[in-house]
Amino acid sequence: FFFFQAEDGIRDFCLSRGLGDVYKRQKYDNCQISYIEPKVIYQGGKVGDKREGYGVQIWEDGGKYEGEWQNDKANGMGCFYYANGDVYQGNWKDNKIDGHGKFTSKSGIIYEGNWMMDQPEGYGVEQIEDGSVYTGNFRQGMRHGEGKRVWTDGSVYQGEWANDLMDGQGEYKWSDDCVYVGQWSKGMMNGKGVMTWNEGSIYQGSWFYNLRHGKGQLISPDGTITCLLYTSDAADDLLCVDLGGRRIIKK
């Protein structure tokens, strides 16, 4: 998101924690304790030489997994406590976060939803560090597909996303009630769209990365329609040349 600033830590769990390594074993207080260098300890159920059932594994840096094991791997429900204070609780499959679960980071990011191969995948809800909340679809750890994001000031975007950015068709409503409906690219208004200002003016036409660009119409609150041809965005009419109802922007 990952999406997440903590995304690397999630991936590191399976890459560096040694879950698939061979263990030395000894008996201790009628429970099996397993050691792996450096100082990784497992205590819990086993069938033969394999971890099976409920067990706890602790790493030297303080990271800890508590939950179900099957065929010597984390499988089923489990909770992982990261050394940096992050926590994941939910489903696991073959040592990877997979299925439904909730991730809470120390920095304030919270994600709850579907996972696949250690990354958010499918439908989920993400609370971002700035307090905004995204509800919708994810792909490979990023906001992707249909989704809605609500900011703390009341601004709302609902529509299509790609690679964590507003991209495709969508509607953005600002906290002051201005509204844009149209096409987006890489998080910016781009393509055909309609902007409605809170005092009643409406612009419908082409946009180029947040700038009015190309052909468009400006509809005043009194209903007057003015045809426009923009070479760049300019709200000041003094920067325009009126050519029989069509204005060329000098700027």
PDB file of C-alpha atoms in Angstrom:
ATOM      1  CA  PHE A   1       0.000   0.000   0.000  1.00  0.00           C
ATOM      2  CA  PHE A   2       0.562  -0.478   0.294  1.00  0.00           C
ATOM      3  CA  PHE A   3       0.091   0.584   0.243  1.00  0.00           C
ATOM      4  CA  PHE A   4       1.758   0.441   3.534  1.00  0.00           C
ATOM      5  CA  GLN A   5       4.974   1.761   4.891  1.00  0.00           C
ATOM      6  CA  ALA A   6       5.032  -1.462   6.853  1.00  0.00           C
ATOM      7  CA  GLU A   7       4.635  -3.549   3.710  1.00  0.00           C
ATOM      8  CA  ASP A   8       8.322  -4.467   3.624  1.00  0.00           C
ATOM      9  CA  GLY A   9       8.081  -5.725   7.156  1.00  0.00           C
ATOM     10  CA  ILE A  10       5.238  -8.019   6.166  1.00  0.00           C
ATOM     11  CA  ARG A  11       7.221  -9.492   3.311  1.00  0.00           C
ATOM     12  CA  ASP A  12      10.318  -9.800   5.490  1.00  0.00           C
ATOM     13  CA  PHE A  13       8.420 -12.090   7.819  1.00  0.00           C
ATOM     14  CA  CYS A  14       8.524 -14.915   5.321  1.00  0.00           C
ATOM     15  CA  LEU A  15      11.831 -14.032   3.731  1.00  0.00           C
ATOM     16  CA  SER A  16      13.991 -13.716   6.815  1.00  0.00           C
ATOM     17  CA  ARG A  17      12.286 -15.326   9.788  1.00  0.00           C
ATOM     18  CA  GLY A  18      13.388 -18.872   8.995  1.00  0.00           C
ATOM     19  CA  LEU A  19      10.017 -20.596   9.198  1.00  0.00           C
ATOM     20  CA  GLY A  20      11.023 -23.373   6.834  1.00  0.00           C
ATOM     21  CA  ASP A  21      14.421 -24.150   8.378  1.00  0.00           C
ATOM     22  CA  VAL A  22      15.482 -27.320  10.147  1.00  0.00           C
ATOM     23  CA  TYR A  23      15.338 -27.224  13.919  1.00  0.00           C
ATOM     24  CA  LYS A  24      17.286 -28.797  16.750  1.00  0.00           C
ATOM     25  CA  ARG A  25      15.007 -30.046  19.516  1.00  0.00           C
ATOM     26  CA  GLN A  26      15.047 -30.903  23.181  1.00  0.00           C
ATOM     27  CA  LYS A  27      12.554 -31.681  25.938  1.00  0.00           C
ATOM     28  CA  TYR A  28      11.788 -29.016  28.545  1.00  0.00           C
ATOM     29  CA  ASP A  29       9.084 -29.272  31.219  1.00  0.00           C
ATOM     30  CA  ASN A  30       7.160 -31.832  29.160  1.00  0.00           C
ATOM     31  CA  CYS A  31       6.916 -29.384  26.226  1.00  0.00           C
ATOM     32  CA  GLN A  32       8.924 -29.467  23.036  1.00  0.00           C
ATOM     33  CA  ILE A  33      11.195 -26.470  22.545  1.00  0.00           C
ATOM     34  CA  SER A  34      12.843 -25.913  19.166  1.00  0.00           C
ATOM     35  CA  TYR A  35      15.858 -23.702  18.543  1.00  0.00           C
ATOM     36  CA  ILE A  36      17.305 -22.184  15.410  1.00  0.00           C
ATOM     37  CA  GLU A  37      20.200 -19.799  15.196  1.00  0.00           C
ATOM     38  CA  PRO A  38      20.134 -16.995  16.062  1.00  0.00           C
ATOM     39  CA  LYS A  39      17.954 -17.683  19.097  1.00  0.00           C
ATOM     40  CA  VAL A  40      14.645 -18.440  17.418  1.00  0.00           C
ATOM     41  CA  ILE A  41      12.409 -20.454  19.735  1.00  0.00           C
ATOM     42  CA  TYR A  42       9.263 -22.490  19.040  1.00  0.00           C
ATOM     43  CA  GLN A  43       7.038 -24.000  21.693  1.00  0.00           C
ATOM     44  CA  GLY A  44       3.906 -25.901  20.862  1.00  0.00           C
ATOM     45  CA  GLY A  45       2.367 -28.892  19.174  1.00  0.00           C
ATOM     46  CA  LYS A  46       4.265 -31.232  16.880  1.00  0.00           C
ATOM     47  CA  VAL A  47       3.734 -34.385  14.898  1.00  0.00           C
ATOM     48  CA  GLY A  48       7.091 -36.042  14.524  1.00  0.00           C
ATOM     49  CA  ASP A  49       9.592 -33.398  13.505  1.00  0.00           C
ATOM     50  CA  LYS A  50       6.980 -30.960  12.170  1.00  0.00           C
ATOM     51  CA  ARG A  51       5.167 -28.126  13.931  1.00  0.00           C
ATOM     52  CA  GLU A  52       1.476 -28.995  14.061  1.00  0.00           C
ATOM     53  CA  GLY A  53      -1.542 -27.557  15.861  1.00  0.00           C
ATOM     54  CA  TYR A  54      -1.159 -24.530  18.141  1.00  0.00           C
ATOM     55  CA  GLY A  55       2.275 -23.068  18.759  1.00  0.00           C
ATOM     56  CA  VAL A  56       4.284 -19.962  19.554  1.00  0.00           C
ATOM     57  CA  GLN A  57       7.472 -18.939  17.796  1.00  0.00           C
ATOM     58  CA  ILE A  58       9.684 -16.092  19.034  1.00  0.00           C
ATOM     59  CA  TRP A  59      12.555 -14.437  17.164  1.00  0.00           C
ATOM     60  CA  GLU A  60      15.624 -12.799  18.610  1.00  0.00           C
ATOM     61  CA  ASP A  61      14.433  -9.281  17.712  1.00  0.00           C
ATOM     62  CA  GLY A  62      11.196  -9.802  19.686  1.00  0.00           C
ATOM     63  CA  GLY A  63       8.919 -10.725  16.800  1.00  0.00           C
ATOM     64  CA  LYS A  64       6.387 -13.377  17.794  1.00  0.00           C
ATOM     65  CA  TYR A  65       3.857 -15.605  16.029  1.00  0.00           C
ATOM     66  CA  GLU A  66       1.036 -17.237  17.991  1.00  0.00           C
ATOM     67  CA  GLY A  67      -1.391 -19.470  16.211  1.00  0.00           C
ATOM     68  CA  GLU A  68      -2.063 -22.533  14.148  1.00  0.00           C
ATOM     69  CA  TRP A  69       0.494 -24.639  12.324  1.00  0.00           C
ATOM     70  CA  GLN A  70       0.089 -27.339   9.737  1.00  0.00           C
ATOM     71  CA  ASN A  71       2.793 -29.368   8.043  1.00  0.00           C
ATOM     72  CA  ASP A  72       5.532 -27.277   9.726  1.00  0.00           C
ATOM     73  CA  LYS A  73       4.171 -23.957   8.433  1.00  0.00           C
ATOM     74  CA  ALA A  74       1.915 -21.209   9.740  1.00  0.00           C
ATOM     75  CA  ASN A  75      -1.541 -22.222   8.474  1.00  0.00           C
ATOM     76  CA  GLY A  76      -4.947 -21.128   9.731  1.00  0.00           C
ATOM     77  CA  MET A  77      -5.596 -18.398  12.294  1.00  0.00           C
ATOM     78  CA  GLY A  78      -2.655 -16.668  13.854  1.00  0.00           C
ATOM     79  CA  CYS A  79      -1.313 -13.419  15.231  1.00  0.00           C
ATOM     80  CA  PHE A  80       2.102 -11.947  14.472  1.00  0.00           C
ATOM     81  CA  TYR A  81       3.586  -9.276  16.719  1.00  0.00           C
ATOM     82  CA  TYR A  82       6.327  -7.372  14.909  1.00  0.00           C
ATOM     83  CA  ALA A  83       9.358  -6.121  16.781  1.00  0.00           C
ATOM     84  CA  ASN A  84       8.514  -2.532  15.767  1.00  0.00           C
ATOM     85  CA  GLY A  85       5.063  -2.687  17.385  1.00  0.00           C
ATOM     86  CA  ASP A  86       2.983  -3.563  14.308  1.00  0.00           C
ATOM     87  CA  VAL A  87       0.431  -6.376  14.659  1.00  0.00           C
ATOM     88  CA  TYR A  88      -1.302  -8.685  12.183  1.00  0.00           C
ATOM     89  CA  GLN A  89      -4.152 -10.963  13.195  1.00  0.00           C
ATOM     90  CA  GLY A  90      -5.938 -13.247  10.776  1.00  0.00           C
ATOM     91  CA  ASN A  91      -5.497 -16.064   8.305  1.00  0.00           C
ATOM     92  CA  TRP A  92      -2.240 -17.622   7.132  1.00  0.00           C
ATOM     93  CA  LYS A  93      -1.409 -20.040   4.352  1.00  0.00           C
ATOM     94  CA  ASP A  94       1.987 -21.736   4.089  1.00  0.00           C
ATOM     95  CA  ASN A  95       3.809 -19.039   6.087  1.00  0.00           C
ATOM     96  CA  LYS A  96       2.149 -16.189   4.205  1.00  0.00           C
ATOM     97  CA  ILE A  97      -0.646 -13.814   5.157  1.00  0.00           C
ATOM     98  CA  ASP A  98      -3.555 -15.077   3.080  1.00  0.00           C
ATOM     99  CA  GLY A  99      -7.322 -14.753   3.569  1.00  0.00           C
ATOM    100  CA  HIS A 100      -9.074 -12.324   5.889  1.00  0.00           C
ATOM    101  CA  GLY A 101      -7.096 -10.386   8.440  1.00  0.00           C
ATOM    102  CA  LYS A 102      -6.349  -7.105  10.175  1.00  0.00           C
ATOM    103  CA  PHE A 103      -3.029  -5.261  10.165  1.00  0.00           C
ATOM    104  CA  THR A 104      -2.370  -2.429  12.607  1.00  0.00           C
ATOM    105  CA  SER A 105       0.828  -0.422  12.347  1.00  0.00           C
ATOM    106  CA  LYS A 106       2.425   1.603  15.107  1.00  0.00           C
ATOM    107  CA  SER A 107       2.334   4.627  12.774  1.00  0.00           C
ATOM    108  CA  GLY A 108      -1.470   4.562  12.641  1.00  0.00           C
ATOM    109  CA  ILE A 109      -2.215   2.609   9.468  1.00  0.00           C
ATOM    110  CA  ILE A 110      -4.998   0.055   9.890  1.00  0.00           C
ATOM    111  CA  TYR A 111      -6.072  -2.341   7.158  1.00  0.00           C
ATOM    112  CA  GLU A 112      -8.760  -4.957   7.486  1.00  0.00           C
ATOM    113  CA  GLY A 113      -9.860  -7.112   4.610  1.00  0.00           C
ATOM    114  CA  ASN A 114      -8.680  -9.745   2.218  1.00  0.00           C
ATOM    115  CA  TRP A 115      -5.035 -10.717   1.699  1.00  0.00           C
ATOM    116  CA  MET A 116      -3.107 -12.841  -0.753  1.00  0.00           C
ATOM    117  CA  MET A 117       0.601 -13.704  -0.624  1.00  0.00           C
ATOM    118  CA  ASP A 118       1.383 -11.166   2.148  1.00  0.00           C
ATOM    119  CA  GLN A 119      -0.392  -8.260   0.424  1.00  0.00           C
ATOM    120  CA  PRO A 120      -3.887  -6.739   0.515  1.00  0.00           C
ATOM    121  CA  GLU A 121      -5.843  -8.203  -2.379  1.00  0.00           C
ATOM    122  CA  GLY A 122      -9.539  -7.795  -3.120  1.00  0.00           C
ATOM    123  CA  TYR A 123     -11.915  -5.899  -0.849  1.00  0.00           C
ATOM    124  CA  GLY A 124     -10.722  -4.100   2.269  1.00  0.00           C
ATOM    125  CA  VAL A 125     -10.848  -0.998   4.440  1.00  0.00           C
ATOM    126  CA  GLU A 126      -7.716   1.067   5.021  1.00  0.00           C
ATOM    127  CA  GLN A 127      -7.314   3.814   7.587  1.00  0.00           C
ATOM    128  CA  ILE A 128      -4.386   5.966   6.472  1.00  0.00           C
ATOM    129  CA  GLU A 129      -1.983   7.906   8.698  1.00  0.00           C
ATOM    130  CA  ASP A 130      -3.569  11.263   7.824  1.00  0.00           C
ATOM    131  CA  GLY A 131      -6.899  10.011   9.184  1.00  0.00           C
ATOM    132  CA  SER A 132      -8.553   9.458   5.815  1.00  0.00           C
ATOM    133  CA  VAL A 133     -10.311   6.146   5.136  1.00  0.00           C
ATOM    134  CA  TYR A 134     -10.355   4.148   1.909  1.00  0.00           C
ATOM    135  CA  THR A 135     -12.999   1.484   1.317  1.00  0.00           C
ATOM    136  CA  GLY A 136     -12.768  -0.607  -1.806  1.00  0.00           C
ATOM    137  CA  ASN A 137     -10.590  -2.889  -3.851  1.00  0.00           C
ATOM    138  CA  PHE A 138      -6.868  -3.599  -3.716  1.00  0.00           C
ATOM    139  CA  ARG A 139      -4.437  -5.316  -6.030  1.00  0.00           C
ATOM    140  CA  GLN A 140      -0.968  -6.393  -4.941  1.00  0.00           C
ATOM    141  CA  GLY A 141      -1.071  -4.146  -1.907  1.00  0.00           C
ATOM    142  CA  MET A 142      -2.300  -0.995  -3.650  1.00  0.00           C
ATOM    143  CA  ARG A 143      -5.685   0.682  -4.052  1.00  0.00           C
ATOM    144  CA  HIS A 144      -6.885  -0.542  -7.427  1.00  0.00           C
ATOM    145  CA  GLY A 145     -10.362  -0.825  -8.963  1.00  0.00           C
ATOM    146  CA  GLU A 146     -13.526   0.671  -7.492  1.00  0.00           C
ATOM    147  CA  GLY A 147     -13.116   2.494  -4.215  1.00  0.00           C
ATOM    148  CA  LYS A 148     -14.069   5.403  -1.997  1.00  0.00           C
ATOM    149  CA  ARG A 149     -11.793   7.631   0.076  1.00  0.00           C
ATOM    150  CA  VAL A 150     -13.053  10.056   2.708  1.00  0.00           C
ATOM    151  CA  TRP A 151     -10.736  12.736   4.118  1.00  0.00           C
ATOM    152  CA  THR A 152     -10.950  14.275   7.576  1.00  0.00           C
ATOM    153  CA  ASP A 153     -12.127  17.639   6.171  1.00  0.00           C
ATOM    154  CA  GLY A 154     -15.153  15.945   4.575  1.00  0.00           C
ATOM    155  CA  SER A 155     -13.802  15.721   1.020  1.00  0.00           C
ATOM    156  CA  VAL A 156     -14.807  12.504  -0.765  1.00  0.00           C
ATOM    157  CA  TYR A 157     -13.632  10.712  -3.889  1.00  0.00           C
ATOM    158  CA  GLN A 158     -15.556   7.776  -5.271  1.00  0.00           C
ATOM    159  CA  GLY A 159     -14.619   5.994  -8.450  1.00  0.00           C
ATOM    160  CA  GLU A 160     -11.797   4.110 -10.109  1.00  0.00           C
ATOM    161  CA  TRP A 161      -8.239   3.696  -8.814  1.00  0.00           C
ATOM    162  CA  ALA A 162      -5.005   2.355 -10.264  1.00  0.00           C
ATOM    163  CA  ASN A 163      -1.730   1.792  -8.438  1.00  0.00           C
ATOM    164  CA  ASP A 164      -2.844   3.715  -5.330  1.00  0.00           C
ATOM    165  CA  LEU A 165      -4.015   6.776  -7.303  1.00  0.00           C
ATOM    166  CA  MET A 166      -7.355   8.088  -8.577  1.00  0.00           C
ATOM    167  CA  ASP A 167      -7.385   6.866 -12.154  1.00  0.00           C
ATOM    168  CA  GLY A 168     -10.301   6.317 -14.526  1.00  0.00           C
ATOM    169  CA  GLN A 169     -13.836   7.606 -14.013  1.00  0.00           C
ATOM    170  CA  GLY A 170     -14.700   9.197 -10.696  1.00  0.00           C
ATOM    171  CA  GLU A 171     -16.337  11.939  -8.653  1.00  0.00           C
ATOM    172  CA  TYR A 172     -14.507  14.205  -6.215  1.00  0.00           C
ATOM    173  CA  LYS A 173     -16.449  16.425  -3.843  1.00  0.00           C
ATOM    174  CA  TRP A 174     -14.514  19.045  -1.898  1.00  0.00           C
ATOM    175  CA  SER A 175     -15.410  20.119   1.621  1.00  0.00           C
ATOM    176  CA  ASP A 176     -16.694  23.457   0.231  1.00  0.00           C
ATOM    177  CA  ASP A 177     -19.192  21.553  -1.996  1.00  0.00           C
ATOM    178  CA  CYS A 178     -17.343  22.053  -5.290  1.00  0.00           C
ATOM    179  CA  VAL A 179     -17.678  18.873  -7.357  1.00  0.00           C
ATOM    180  CA  TYR A 180     -15.751  17.364 -10.261  1.00  0.00           C
ATOM    181  CA  VAL A 181     -17.148  14.408 -12.209  1.00  0.00           C
ATOM    182  CA  GLY A 182     -15.111  12.925 -14.988  1.00  0.00           C
ATOM    183  CA  GLN A 183     -11.878  11.296 -15.978  1.00  0.00           C
ATOM    184  CA  TRP A 184      -8.733  11.018 -13.858  1.00  0.00           C
ATOM    185  CA  SER A 185      -5.152   9.989 -14.520  1.00  0.00           C
ATOM    186  CA  LYS A 186      -2.403   9.443 -11.937  1.00  0.00           C
ATOM    187  CA  GLY A 187      -4.373  11.233  -9.246  1.00  0.00           C
ATOM    188  CA  MET A 188      -5.282  14.297 -11.308  1.00  0.00           C
ATOM    189  CA  MET A 189      -8.231  15.504 -13.394  1.00  0.00           C
ATOM    190  CA  ASN A 190      -7.361  14.517 -16.937  1.00  0.00           C
ATOM    191  CA  GLY A 191      -9.646  14.012 -19.951  1.00  0.00           C
ATOM    192  CA  LYS A 192     -13.331  14.903 -20.153  1.00  0.00           C
ATOM    193  CA  GLY A 193     -15.002  16.214 -17.035  1.00  0.00           C
ATOM    194  CA  VAL A 194     -17.491  18.597 -15.432  1.00  0.00           C
ATOM    195  CA  MET A 195     -16.612  20.959 -12.577  1.00  0.00           C
ATOM    196  CA  THR A 196     -19.393  22.576 -10.571  1.00  0.00           C
ATOM    197  CA  TRP A 197     -18.444  25.403  -8.227  1.00  0.00           C
ATOM    198  CA  ASN A 198     -20.384  26.147  -5.064  1.00  0.00           C
ATOM    199  CA  GLU A 199     -21.605  29.527  -6.428  1.00  0.00           C
ATOM    200  CA  GLY A 200     -23.295  27.759  -9.346  1.00  0.00           C
ATOM    201  CA  SER A 201     -20.826  28.070 -12.238  1.00  0.00           C
ATOM    202  CA  ILE A 202     -20.243  24.942 -14.301  1.00  0.00           C
ATOM    203  CA  TYR A 203     -17.369  24.101 -16.617  1.00  0.00           C
ATOM    204  CA  GLN A 204     -17.675  21.096 -18.900  1.00  0.00           C
ATOM    205  CA  GLY A 205     -14.927  20.124 -21.274  1.00  0.00           C
ATOM    206  CA  SER A 206     -11.343  18.916 -21.445  1.00  0.00           C
ATOM    207  CA  TRP A 207      -8.743  18.817 -18.683  1.00  0.00           C
ATOM    208  CA  PHE A 208      -5.009  18.220 -18.728  1.00  0.00           C
ATOM    209  CA  TYR A 209      -3.595  17.193 -15.354  1.00  0.00           C
ATOM    210  CA  ASN A 210      -5.764  19.510 -13.236  1.00  0.00           C
ATOM    211  CA  LEU A 211      -5.786  22.339 -15.814  1.00  0.00           C
ATOM    212  CA  ARG A 212      -8.636  23.277 -18.115  1.00  0.00           C
ATOM    213  CA  HIS A 213      -7.200  22.595 -21.550  1.00  0.00           C
ATOM    214  CA  GLY A 214      -8.756  22.420 -25.009  1.00  0.00           C
ATOM    215  CA  LYS A 215     -12.440  22.900 -25.790  1.00  0.00           C
ATOM    216  CA  GLY A 216     -15.041  23.542 -23.135  1.00  0.00           C
ATOM    217  CA  GLN A 217     -18.130  25.433 -22.065  1.00  0.00           C
ATOM    218  CA  LEU A 218     -18.588  27.698 -19.078  1.00  0.00           C
ATOM    219  CA  ILE A 219     -22.151  27.959 -17.809  1.00  0.00           C
ATOM    220  CA  SER A 220     -22.737  30.935 -15.512  1.00  0.00           C
ATOM    221  CA  PRO A 221     -25.187  30.826 -12.610  1.00  0.00           C
ATOM    222  CA  ASP A 222     -27.647  32.864 -14.717  1.00  0.00           C
ATOM    223  CA  GLY A 223     -27.526  30.234 -17.482  1.00  0.00           C
ATOM    224  CA  THR A 224     -25.250  32.113 -19.896  1.00  0.00           C
ATOM    225  CA  ILE A 225     -23.145  29.702 -21.941  1.00  0.00           C
ATOM    226  CA  THR A 226     -19.694  30.704 -23.180  1.00  0.00           C
ATOM    227  CA  CYS A 227     -17.660  28.509 -25.541  1.00  0.00           C
ATOM    228  CA  LEU A 228     -13.986  28.334 -24.608  1.00  0.00           C
ATOM    229  CA  LEU A 229     -10.733  27.112 -26.079  1.00  0.00           C
ATOM    230  CA  TYR A 230      -8.041  26.826 -23.439  1.00  0.00           C
ATOM    231  CA  THR A 231      -4.319  26.525 -23.913  1.00  0.00           C
ATOM    232  CA  SER A 232      -3.902  26.602 -20.128  1.00  0.00           C
ATOM    233  CA  ASP A 233      -5.999  27.159 -17.033  1.00  0.00           C
ATOM    234  CA  ALA A 234      -7.012  30.776 -16.365  1.00  0.00           C
ATOM    235  CA  ALA A 235      -9.925  31.951 -14.293  1.00  0.00           C
ATOM    236  CA  ASP A 236      -9.357  35.648 -15.022  1.00  0.00           C
ATOM    237  CA  ASP A 237     -11.301  36.742 -18.110  1.00  0.00           C
ATOM    238  CA  LEU A 238      -8.721  39.489 -18.729  1.00  0.00           C
ATOM    239  CA  LEU A 239      -6.361  36.773 -19.897  1.00  0.00           C
ATOM    240  CA  CYS A 240      -8.795  35.840 -22.669  1.00  0.00           C
ATOM    241  CA  VAL A 241      -9.504  37.147 -26.148  1.00  0.00           C
ATOM    242  CA  ASP A 242     -13.191  37.045 -27.145  1.00  0.00           C
ATOM    243  CA  LEU A 243     -13.636  35.798 -30.705  1.00  0.00           C
ATOM    244  CA  GLY A 244     -17.371  35.787 -31.329  1.00  0.00           C
ATOM    245  CA  GLY A 245     -18.247  33.671 -28.325  1.00  0.00           C
ATOM    246  CA  ARG A 246     -15.012  31.667 -28.428  1.00  0.00           C
ATOM    247  CA  ARG A 247     -12.185  32.819 -26.207  1.00  0.00           C
ATOM    248  CA  ILE A 248      -8.509  32.001 -26.580  1.00  0.00           C
ATOM    249  CA  ILE A 249      -6.438  32.074 -23.424  1.00  0.00           C
ATOM    250  CA  LYS A 250      -3.335  34.220 -23.800  1.00  0.00           C
ATOM    251  CA  LYS A 251      -1.597  32.749 -20.775  1.00  0.00           C
TER     252      LYS A 251
END
